[in-house]
């Protein structure tokens, strides 16, 4: 720790001395406030000069928390991808070759109000990124990545410089929960496909990936105590394909990949409805009175667990225990939507019993808005998709609400009548409609304090690979990132659409098959 501080101090002194000898570089004028940052930061002040990122830039990180070094490492890798520069981190090599540095600093400043808040001070010779936690530093790194220009300036010095505009950025999220949901049950998505989705979400400061791991058409997570769930239930998907599933090792790989991006994975096992694949694997669980057959269509609401059978609850105790033990995040999502063939009193009995199992395994329950029909705890999170009255009921009881209104946030709704993929039961959602709404006022009577955040679900009845996923998710998911992070005063469609078009180089570099909506002027 001390040696790191001495090192940085020496580097600063050395550089100051060198600056005296070096010819002053006259940077072209830049304006930090005109950069195309998404989500838009809380406050930006420009000082109209530039920091020249070059092969001689070094990243230093606080040694008080080893996660800060990981954040620095992440930045280093992304700098390499964008600029092909091999810059050093926490080096004690001769300072002669260092001309500028980026210091990622753990700070206790009271101005850092949330764990994800960060401050970025960009000067000609140094960039200081302050954050209380590695998560905050990670969010700040995304801003820095977005500030690195696509092209270097090769005329100012004998080596290329990537000019980052100087000034300061003070930033923090509006909501603590900024999520995307991926339905890997209707169609299966591989570990690599899910990782690619997370890479793009992380760039826009998402912090939750909710995985819809089971539905009528497939069961996607290995449960060691009930192996037929994946042997039988994992082998089907919409349209008759071969399905697939995550082994517990695969799932852990996703959880770790997410954690490196300060993203929490929320597992969802949907129940008591949406359970045909589970009941196909173990018919004893079935409660709809019919013989269970494999289902590869797209209807909903026909399946249910038997809410009055003890075996169902011992099964769920095993499933929730195994999945919860692999999931470091605070939440376990029980679905709970569209249980149309479960009697109402059985449904309520079920939700209340399952909530206790979830809590026994150390998690807070989360569920779609139907769960608020039960007498649920204040610690349970309700996800609004179609029934504001149930969200309001839950909020009155002290529950926090995640907003995913179908008509605004469902990424599987078509953009327009020409959309190649998607459904339209909640309406068409063009890119401007997806952006132009205010989560803080969307549900009349729901106080801001009750809103945990927003989430954009992507159901996969009509998509089955990354290319199709990206067509529906992008660019809309970029807009939800801003609605979840930036103050409502900072969310302005005309301003946003200008910044959106400037995401193209990133989207192209990431090989993202975004939908080129006619509502913005793609260059
Ligand atoms: C849902 O769309 N059934 C939550």
JSON list of N, CA and C in Angstrom, two decimals, residues 15-23:
[
{"chain": "A", "resi": 15, "resn": "UNK", "atom": "N", "xyz": [7.14, 13.33, -13.44]},
{"chain": "A", "resi": 15, "resn": "UNK", "atom": "CA", "xyz": [6.46, 13.85, -14.62]},
{"chain": "A", "resi": 15, "resn": "UNK", "atom": "C", "xyz": [6.44, 15.37, -14.60]},
{"chain": "A", "resi": 16, "resn": "UNK", "atom": "N", "xyz": [6.24, 15.94, -13.40]},
{"chain": "A", "resi": 16, "resn": "UNK", "atom": "CA", "xyz": [6.21, 17.40, -13.28]},
{"chain": "A", "resi": 16, "resn": "UNK", "atom": "C", "xyz": [7.55, 17.96, -13.74]},
{"chain": "A", "resi": 17, "resn": "UNK", "atom": "N", "xyz": [8.64, 17.29, -13.32]},
{"chain": "A", "resi": 17, "resn": "UNK", "atom": "CA", "xyz": [9.97, 17.74, -13.73]},
{"chain": "A", "resi": 17, "resn": "UNK", "atom": "C", "xyz": [10.12, 17.64, -15.25]},
{"chain": "A", "resi": 18, "resn": "UNK", "atom": "N", "xyz": [9.67, 16.53, -15.79]},
{"chain": "A", "resi": 18, "resn": "UNK", "atom": "CA", "xyz": [9.79, 16.32, -17.23]},
{"chain": "A", "resi": 18, "resn": "UNK", "atom": "C", "xyz": [9.00, 17.36, -18.02]},
{"chain": "A", "resi": 19, "resn": "UNK", "atom": "N", "xyz": [7.79, 17.71, -17.47]},
{"chain": "A", "resi": 19, "resn": "UNK", "atom": "CA", "xyz": [6.95, 18.68, -18.17]},
{"chain": "A", "resi": 19, "resn": "UNK", "atom": "C", "xyz": [7.70, 19.99, -18.38]},
{"chain": "A", "resi": 20, "resn": "UNK", "atom": "N", "xyz": [8.55, 20.33, -17.39]},
{"chain": "A", "resi": 20, "resn": "UNK", "atom": "CA", "xyz": [9.30, 21.58, -17.50]},
{"chain": "A", "resi": 20, "resn": "UNK", "atom": "C", "xyz": [10.22, 21.55, -18.71]},
{"chain": "A", "resi": 21, "resn": "UNK", "atom": "N", "xyz": [10.81, 20.36, -18.90]},
{"chain": "A", "resi": 21, "resn": "UNK", "atom": "CA", "xyz": [11.76, 20.23, -20.01]},
{"chain": "A", "resi": 21, "resn": "UNK", "atom": "C", "xyz": [11.06, 20.04, -21.35]},
{"chain": "A", "resi": 22, "resn": "UNK", "atom": "N", "xyz": [9.86, 19.33, -21.26]},
{"chain": "A", "resi": 22, "resn": "UNK", "atom": "CA", "xyz": [9.18, 18.98, -22.52]},
{"chain": "A", "resi": 22, "resn": "UNK", "atom": "C", "xyz": [8.56, 20.21, -23.15]},
{"chain": "A", "resi": 23, "resn": "UNK", "atom": "N", "xyz": [8.50, 20.13, -24.47]},
{"chain": "A", "resi": 23, "resn": "UNK", "atom": "CA", "xyz": [7.78, 21.18, -25.18]},
{"chain": "A", "resi": 23, "resn": "UNK", "atom": "C", "xyz": [6.30, 21.07, -24.82]}
]
